Tab-separated table of C-alpha atoms in Angstrom:
chain	number	residue	atom	x	y	z
A	1	ARG	CA	0.056	-0.023	0.164
A	2	ASN	CA	1.029	3.614	-0.698
A	3	ALA	CA	1.185	6.440	2.000
A	4	GLY	CA	-2.433	6.886	1.552
A	5	GLY	CA	-3.541	3.454	2.397
A	6	LYS	CA	-4.274	2.511	-1.163
A	7	PRO	CA	-3.020	-0.667	-2.709
A	8	LEU	CA	-0.198	-0.307	-5.003
A	9	ILE	CA	-1.399	-3.173	-7.282
A	10	ASP	CA	-5.304	-3.327	-8.069
A	11	PHE	CA	-6.058	-7.262	-7.962
A	12	SER	CA	-9.776	-6.715	-8.280
A	13	GLY	CA	-9.831	-7.026	-12.131
A	14	PHE	CA	-8.283	-10.579	-11.808
A	15	THR	CA	-9.979	-13.886	-11.438
A	16	PRO	CA	-8.536	-17.392	-12.093
A	17	LEU	CA	-10.932	-17.848	-15.177
A	18	GLY	CA	-9.786	-14.327	-16.465
A	19	MET	CA	-6.215	-15.213	-15.962
A	20	ARG	CA	-6.506	-18.379	-17.979
A	21	GLN	CA	-8.146	-16.455	-20.698
A	22	MET	CA	-5.215	-13.761	-20.775
A	23	TYR	CA	-2.902	-16.536	-21.094
A	24	GLU	CA	-4.687	-18.279	-23.909
A	25	GLU	CA	-5.027	-15.089	-25.813
A	26	ALA	CA	-1.307	-14.325	-25.395
A	27	ARG	CA	-0.382	-17.820	-26.496
A	28	ARG	CA	-2.561	-17.687	-29.711
A	29	ALA	CA	-1.076	-14.482	-30.468
A	30	LEU	CA	2.597	-15.856	-30.063
A	31	ASP	CA	1.629	-18.946	-32.170
A	32	LYS	CA	0.218	-16.850	-34.916
A	33	GLU	CA	3.150	-14.652	-35.197
A	34	ILE	CA	5.732	-17.773	-35.147
A	35	ALA	CA	3.604	-19.257	-38.018
A	36	ARG	CA	3.937	-16.054	-40.037
A	37	ILE	CA	7.853	-15.934	-39.301
A	38	CYS	CA	8.419	-19.417	-40.374
A	39	ALA	CA	6.259	-18.705	-43.531
A	40	ILE	CA	8.660	-16.166	-44.794
A	41	PRO	CA	10.800	-17.486	-47.657
A	42	LYS	CA	14.400	-17.720	-46.931
A	43	GLU	CA	15.293	-15.058	-49.648
A	44	GLY	CA	12.890	-12.620	-47.963
A	45	ARG	CA	14.107	-13.044	-44.387
A	46	THR	CA	15.698	-10.004	-42.746
A	47	PHE	CA	16.671	-9.282	-39.135
A	48	ALA	CA	13.613	-7.223	-38.681
A	49	ASN	CA	11.129	-9.504	-39.878
A	50	THR	CA	12.706	-12.602	-38.167
A	51	ILE	CA	14.613	-11.906	-34.938
A	52	ARG	CA	13.042	-8.403	-33.910
A	53	ALA	CA	9.452	-9.755	-34.926
A	54	PHE	CA	10.228	-12.854	-32.667
A	55	GLU	CA	11.324	-10.729	-29.839
A	56	SER	CA	8.355	-8.520	-30.144
A	57	ALA	CA	6.032	-11.487	-29.911
A	58	PHE	CA	7.979	-13.227	-27.352
A	59	THR	CA	7.889	-10.282	-25.062
A	60	ALA	CA	4.158	-9.845	-25.517
A	61	PHE	CA	3.653	-13.339	-24.484
A	62	THR	CA	5.751	-13.276	-21.359
A	63	GLU	CA	5.030	-9.663	-20.072
A	64	GLU	CA	1.812	-10.769	-18.290
A	65	GLN	CA	2.627	-10.420	-14.472
A	66	TRP	CA	2.013	-13.935	-13.483
A	67	SER	CA	4.940	-13.959	-10.987
A	68	ILE	CA	3.484	-10.748	-9.261
A	69	LEU	CA	0.290	-12.431	-8.824
A	70	PHE	CA	1.859	-15.768	-7.502
A	71	TYR	CA	3.774	-13.748	-4.761
A	72	LEU	CA	1.050	-10.840	-3.999
A	73	ALA	CA	-2.257	-12.059	-4.978
A	74	PRO	CA	-4.627	-11.741	-1.893
A	75	GLN	CA	-6.528	-14.818	-2.672
A	76	GLU	CA	-5.251	-18.417	-2.842
A	77	ALA	CA	-7.102	-19.503	-5.712
A	78	MET	CA	-5.358	-16.579	-7.720
A	79	ARG	CA	-1.881	-17.519	-6.464
A	80	LYS	CA	-2.565	-21.043	-7.303
A	81	GLU	CA	-3.784	-20.088	-10.896
A	82	ALA	CA	-0.653	-17.963	-11.431
A	83	GLU	CA	1.577	-20.731	-10.270
A	84	ARG	CA	0.076	-22.995	-12.904
A	85	LEU	CA	0.434	-20.205	-15.497
A	86	ILE	CA	3.830	-19.660	-14.728
A	87	LEU	CA	4.601	-23.481	-15.371
A	88	ARG	CA	2.584	-23.508	-18.727
A	89	GLN	CA	4.322	-20.368	-19.896
A	90	GLU	CA	7.747	-21.854	-19.133
A	91	VAL	CA	6.773	-25.206	-20.885
A	92	ALA	CA	5.562	-23.140	-23.963
A	93	ILE	CA	8.965	-21.464	-24.212
A	94	ILE	CA	10.882	-24.710	-23.847
A	95	SER	CA	8.748	-26.315	-26.666
A	96	LEU	CA	9.289	-23.145	-28.776
A	97	MET	CA	13.005	-22.932	-28.525
A	98	GLY	CA	13.171	-26.776	-29.237
A	99	ARG	CA	11.725	-26.361	-32.672
A	100	ARG	CA	14.056	-27.013	-35.428
A	101	ASP	CA	11.718	-25.003	-38.027
A	102	VAL	CA	11.875	-21.920	-35.721
A	103	TYR	CA	15.500	-22.150	-35.362
A	104	GLU	CA	16.072	-22.416	-39.003
A	105	ALA	CA	13.699	-19.401	-39.663
A	106	LEU	CA	15.428	-17.222	-37.061
A	107	ILE	CA	19.199	-18.225	-36.815
A	108	GLU	CA	20.256	-19.860	-39.972
A	109	ASN	CA	20.185	-16.604	-41.989
A	110	GLU	CA	22.985	-15.082	-40.001
A	111	ASP	CA	25.174	-14.209	-42.964
A	112	SER	CA	22.589	-12.084	-44.609
A	113	TYR	CA	21.444	-10.172	-41.405
A	114	ARG	CA	22.187	-6.458	-41.031
A	115	MET	CA	22.268	-5.748	-37.410
A	116	SER	CA	22.311	-2.227	-36.342
A	117	GLY	CA	24.483	-2.280	-33.274
A	118	VAL	CA	25.440	-3.956	-29.943
A	119	ALA	CA	21.696	-4.342	-28.830
A	120	ASP	CA	20.846	-6.308	-32.147
A	121	ALA	CA	24.098	-8.495	-31.616
A	122	LEU	CA	23.044	-9.371	-27.853
A	123	VAL	CA	19.441	-10.381	-28.813
A	124	TYR	CA	20.608	-12.572	-31.620
A	125	GLY	CA	23.393	-14.086	-29.293
A	126	ARG	CA	20.809	-14.635	-26.576
A	127	ASP	CA	18.314	-16.314	-28.677
A	128	ARG	CA	20.973	-18.348	-30.369
A	129	ARG	CA	22.009	-19.679	-27.003
A	130	ASP	CA	18.498	-20.598	-25.906
A	131	PHE	CA	17.905	-22.751	-29.039
A	132	ARG	CA	21.184	-24.473	-28.042
A	133	ARG	CA	19.839	-24.817	-24.671
A	134	TYR	CA	16.562	-26.348	-25.218
A	135	GLY	CA	17.440	-28.605	-28.351
A	136	GLY	CA	16.277	-26.401	-31.202
A	137	THR	CA	19.821	-26.742	-32.917
A	138	LEU	CA	19.949	-30.593	-32.651
A	139	PRO	CA	19.808	-32.157	-36.091
A	140	ASP	CA	17.212	-34.578	-37.188
A	141	THR	CA	19.391	-37.515	-36.347
A	142	TYR	CA	19.295	-36.677	-32.624
A	143	ARG	CA	15.522	-36.208	-32.811
A	144	GLY	CA	15.146	-39.639	-34.515
A	145	ASN	CA	16.911	-41.472	-31.753
A	146	LYS	CA	14.813	-39.662	-28.741
A	147	ILE	CA	17.763	-37.430	-27.659
A	148	TRP	CA	15.827	-34.290	-28.488
A	149	ALA	CA	12.740	-35.644	-26.484
A	150	ARG	CA	14.839	-36.342	-23.535
A	151	VAL	CA	16.360	-32.889	-23.624
A	152	GLN	CA	12.929	-31.325	-23.737
A	153	ARG	CA	11.455	-33.511	-21.194
A	154	GLY	CA	14.290	-32.805	-18.873
A	155	TRP	CA	13.877	-29.090	-19.173
A	156	LYS	CA	10.158	-29.183	-18.611
A	157	ARG	CA	10.645	-31.243	-15.492
A	158	LEU	CA	13.330	-28.733	-14.303
A	159	ALA	CA	10.839	-25.907	-14.882
A	160	ALA	CA	8.249	-27.780	-12.573
A	161	LEU	CA	10.666	-28.404	-9.975
A	162	GLU	CA	12.128	-24.983	-9.813
A	163	LEU	CA	8.638	-23.641	-9.548
A	164	SER	CA	7.608	-26.265	-6.684
A	165	PHE	CA	10.738	-25.014	-4.904
A	166	GLU	CA	9.767	-21.449	-4.945
A	167	SER	CA	6.294	-22.427	-4.099
A	168	ASN	CA	7.622	-24.313	-0.933
A	169	LEU	CA	9.567	-21.111	0.171
A	170	GLN	CA	6.318	-19.235	-0.485
A	171	GLU	CA	4.015	-21.295	1.559
A	172	SER	CA	6.568	-21.936	4.460
A	173	ARG	CA	5.328	-20.621	7.774
A	174	GLU	CA	8.550	-21.254	9.651
A	175	GLY	CA	9.958	-18.983	12.381
A	176	LEU	CA	12.813	-18.301	14.656
A	177	ARG	CA	12.130	-18.093	18.380
A	178	VAL	CA	14.356	-15.753	20.297
A	179	PRO	CA	14.377	-14.439	23.904
A	180	ARG	CA	12.334	-11.058	24.201
A	181	GLU	CA	15.645	-9.168	25.301
A	182	ARG	CA	17.489	-9.928	22.172
A	183	LEU	CA	15.087	-7.534	20.108
A	184	PRO	CA	14.638	-4.490	22.161
A	185	ARG	CA	11.684	-2.230	21.408
A	186	MET	CA	14.120	0.623	20.564
A	187	ALA	CA	15.195	-1.532	17.570
A	188	ILE	CA	11.631	-2.459	16.316
A	189	SER	CA	8.530	-0.811	17.744
A	190	ARG	CA	5.617	-2.784	18.881
A	191	ARG	CA	3.629	-1.342	15.855
A	192	ILE	CA	6.307	-2.448	13.278
A	193	MET	CA	6.388	-5.832	15.146
A	194	GLN	CA	2.548	-6.356	14.573
A	195	GLN	CA	2.755	-5.209	10.994
A	196	LEU	CA	5.505	-8.022	10.359
A	197	GLY	CA	3.668	-10.697	12.212
A	198	ILE	CA	6.458	-10.866	15.092
A	199	GLU	CA	4.596	-12.584	17.845
A	200	GLU	CA	5.298	-12.745	21.616
A	201	VAL	CA	5.370	-16.687	22.592
A	202	ASN	CA	6.017	-17.851	25.993
A	203	GLY	CA	8.084	-14.727	27.105
A	204	GLY	CA	9.966	-14.727	23.732
A	205	LEU	CA	9.481	-13.708	20.295
A	206	ARG	CA	8.735	-15.692	17.042
A	207	LEU	CA	10.257	-14.235	13.820
A	208	PRO	CA	8.592	-15.300	10.893
A	209	LEU	CA	11.110	-16.201	8.279
A	210	GLU	CA	9.822	-13.703	5.637
A	211	ASP	CA	11.441	-10.870	3.426
A	212	PRO	CA	10.169	-7.929	5.343
A	213	VAL	CA	11.308	-9.355	8.575
A	214	PHE	CA	14.734	-10.267	7.064
A	215	GLU	CA	15.174	-6.664	5.950
A	216	ARG	CA	14.398	-5.369	9.515
A	217	ILE	CA	16.373	-7.964	11.396
A	218	MET	CA	19.416	-7.320	9.259
A	219	LEU	CA	19.513	-3.780	10.656
A	220	VAL	CA	19.515	-4.632	14.388
A	221	PRO	CA	22.541	-4.000	16.371
A	222	ASP	CA	22.731	-7.669	17.726
A	223	THR	CA	25.306	-9.383	15.464
A	224	LYS	CA	24.450	-12.869	16.993
A	225	LEU	CA	20.809	-12.289	16.141
A	226	ARG	CA	21.443	-11.362	12.552
A	227	GLN	CA	23.652	-14.403	12.203
A	228	ASP	CA	21.029	-16.693	13.533
A	229	TYR	CA	18.247	-15.226	11.647
A	230	TYR	CA	20.168	-15.273	8.292
A	231	ARG	CA	21.037	-19.153	8.851
A	232	ALA	CA	17.231	-19.900	9.693
A	233	PHE	CA	16.197	-17.749	6.714
A	234	GLN	CA	18.649	-19.750	4.161
A	235	ARG	CA	17.367	-22.979	5.679
A	236	LYS	CA	13.594	-22.304	5.102
A	237	ALA	CA	11.725	-25.131	3.629
A	238	THR	CA	14.836	-27.380	3.684
A	239	VAL	CA	12.911	-30.628	4.535
A	240	LYS	CA	10.682	-30.261	1.316
A	241	ASN	CA	13.310	-28.782	-0.946
A	242	ARG	CA	16.095	-31.031	-0.183
A	243	ARG	CA	14.542	-33.936	-2.454
A	244	ILE	CA	13.707	-31.393	-5.096
A	245	LEU	CA	17.320	-30.035	-5.228
A	246	SER	CA	18.647	-33.714	-5.500
A	247	GLU	CA	16.470	-34.287	-8.560
A	248	VAL	CA	17.445	-30.798	-10.059
A	249	LEU	CA	21.154	-31.655	-9.982
A	250	HIS	CA	20.479	-35.088	-11.603
A	251	LEU	CA	18.412	-33.535	-14.457
A	252	ARG	CA	21.006	-30.858	-15.019
A	253	ARG	CA	23.835	-33.417	-15.453
A	254	GLU	CA	21.736	-35.466	-17.714
A	255	ILE	CA	20.786	-32.346	-20.046
A	256	VAL	CA	24.379	-31.358	-20.427
A	257	SER	CA	25.418	-34.755	-21.217
A	258	LEU	CA	22.881	-35.141	-23.911
A	259	ILE	CA	23.673	-31.742	-25.646
A	260	GLY	CA	27.509	-31.897	-25.314
A	261	TYR	CA	28.350	-29.434	-22.436
A	262	PRO	CA	30.957	-29.923	-19.962
A	263	SER	CA	28.959	-28.477	-17.215
A	264	PHE	CA	25.538	-26.847	-16.314
A	265	ALA	CA	27.608	-23.678	-15.642
A	266	ALA	CA	28.982	-23.799	-19.062
A	267	LEU	CA	25.393	-24.151	-20.570
A	268	ALA	CA	24.093	-21.514	-18.399
A	269	LEU	CA	26.863	-18.972	-19.665
C-alpha cells in the first residue's frame, strides 16, 4: 500500500478464469506470429522480420505479470492459478525454443542479417544460446533417436521442480524463536512488530522467516541475532526442498551430457 493506504496493485480485475483467458489469448497471438515468421521465404528473411519480430511477439507473450500475482495476490485461488500459468508459460517457451523450424527461420540466415549495433547482436546471441540450450539446434538424427525428446522432457521437469521449490518457500510458515531481550523495542517498535507478524510466545518472540522481517532484522545491532536469523532464513523449507534439489542436480547433469556441454555452468553462460 502507498502512503495513503491504497493498494499499489489493483487485483480486483483478476479472477482465475480471467487469468487463464489472458494466457490463452497471449499464446494464440504468439503462435500466429511464429507461424507467420516461419512462412517467410528464405530469400525474404531479414533481421527485422525474423529476430526483431520474434522478440516482439515473445515479449508480449511473457509480459503478463504472473509472478507478481503468484507472490502478492490476496486470494489463494489466484496465487495457485498464477503458479499454474507460470509453469505453462515456461513449458511453452521450452517447446518453442526446441523447434528446429523456428531455429532455421530465425538463426540460420545469420550471414544475410544486417544488425544495427550491439543491442541487436546481444538479442541474436541470446536467442541462439536458448535454441542450443533447449534442443532447437539438434539435427534430425538426434530427434530420431529420442535425444531431443529427453532434452525437452528434462527441461520441462526442471521448470516444474524450480517452481515447486519456490512455492515451498512461499508457503513456508517457519519462524525463529528468540528471547524477548534480544530484540529491544528501541530496535523495532511494537507497531512494526505487529505489521511484520512478530509474535510474543512464552516470554519470547517468534520471528517469521519472511522477506520484510529479514530486511528489519538485518538492521538490528545484535550481530548474533542477525547471524542466527540469516541461517534460519536460508534453511527455510529445507525438508521439502532437499529432495527437489537432488532431482534438479541429476536432471542438469543429464541435460548437459545429452547436448554436449562440460557442465551446467557452461550451458548457463
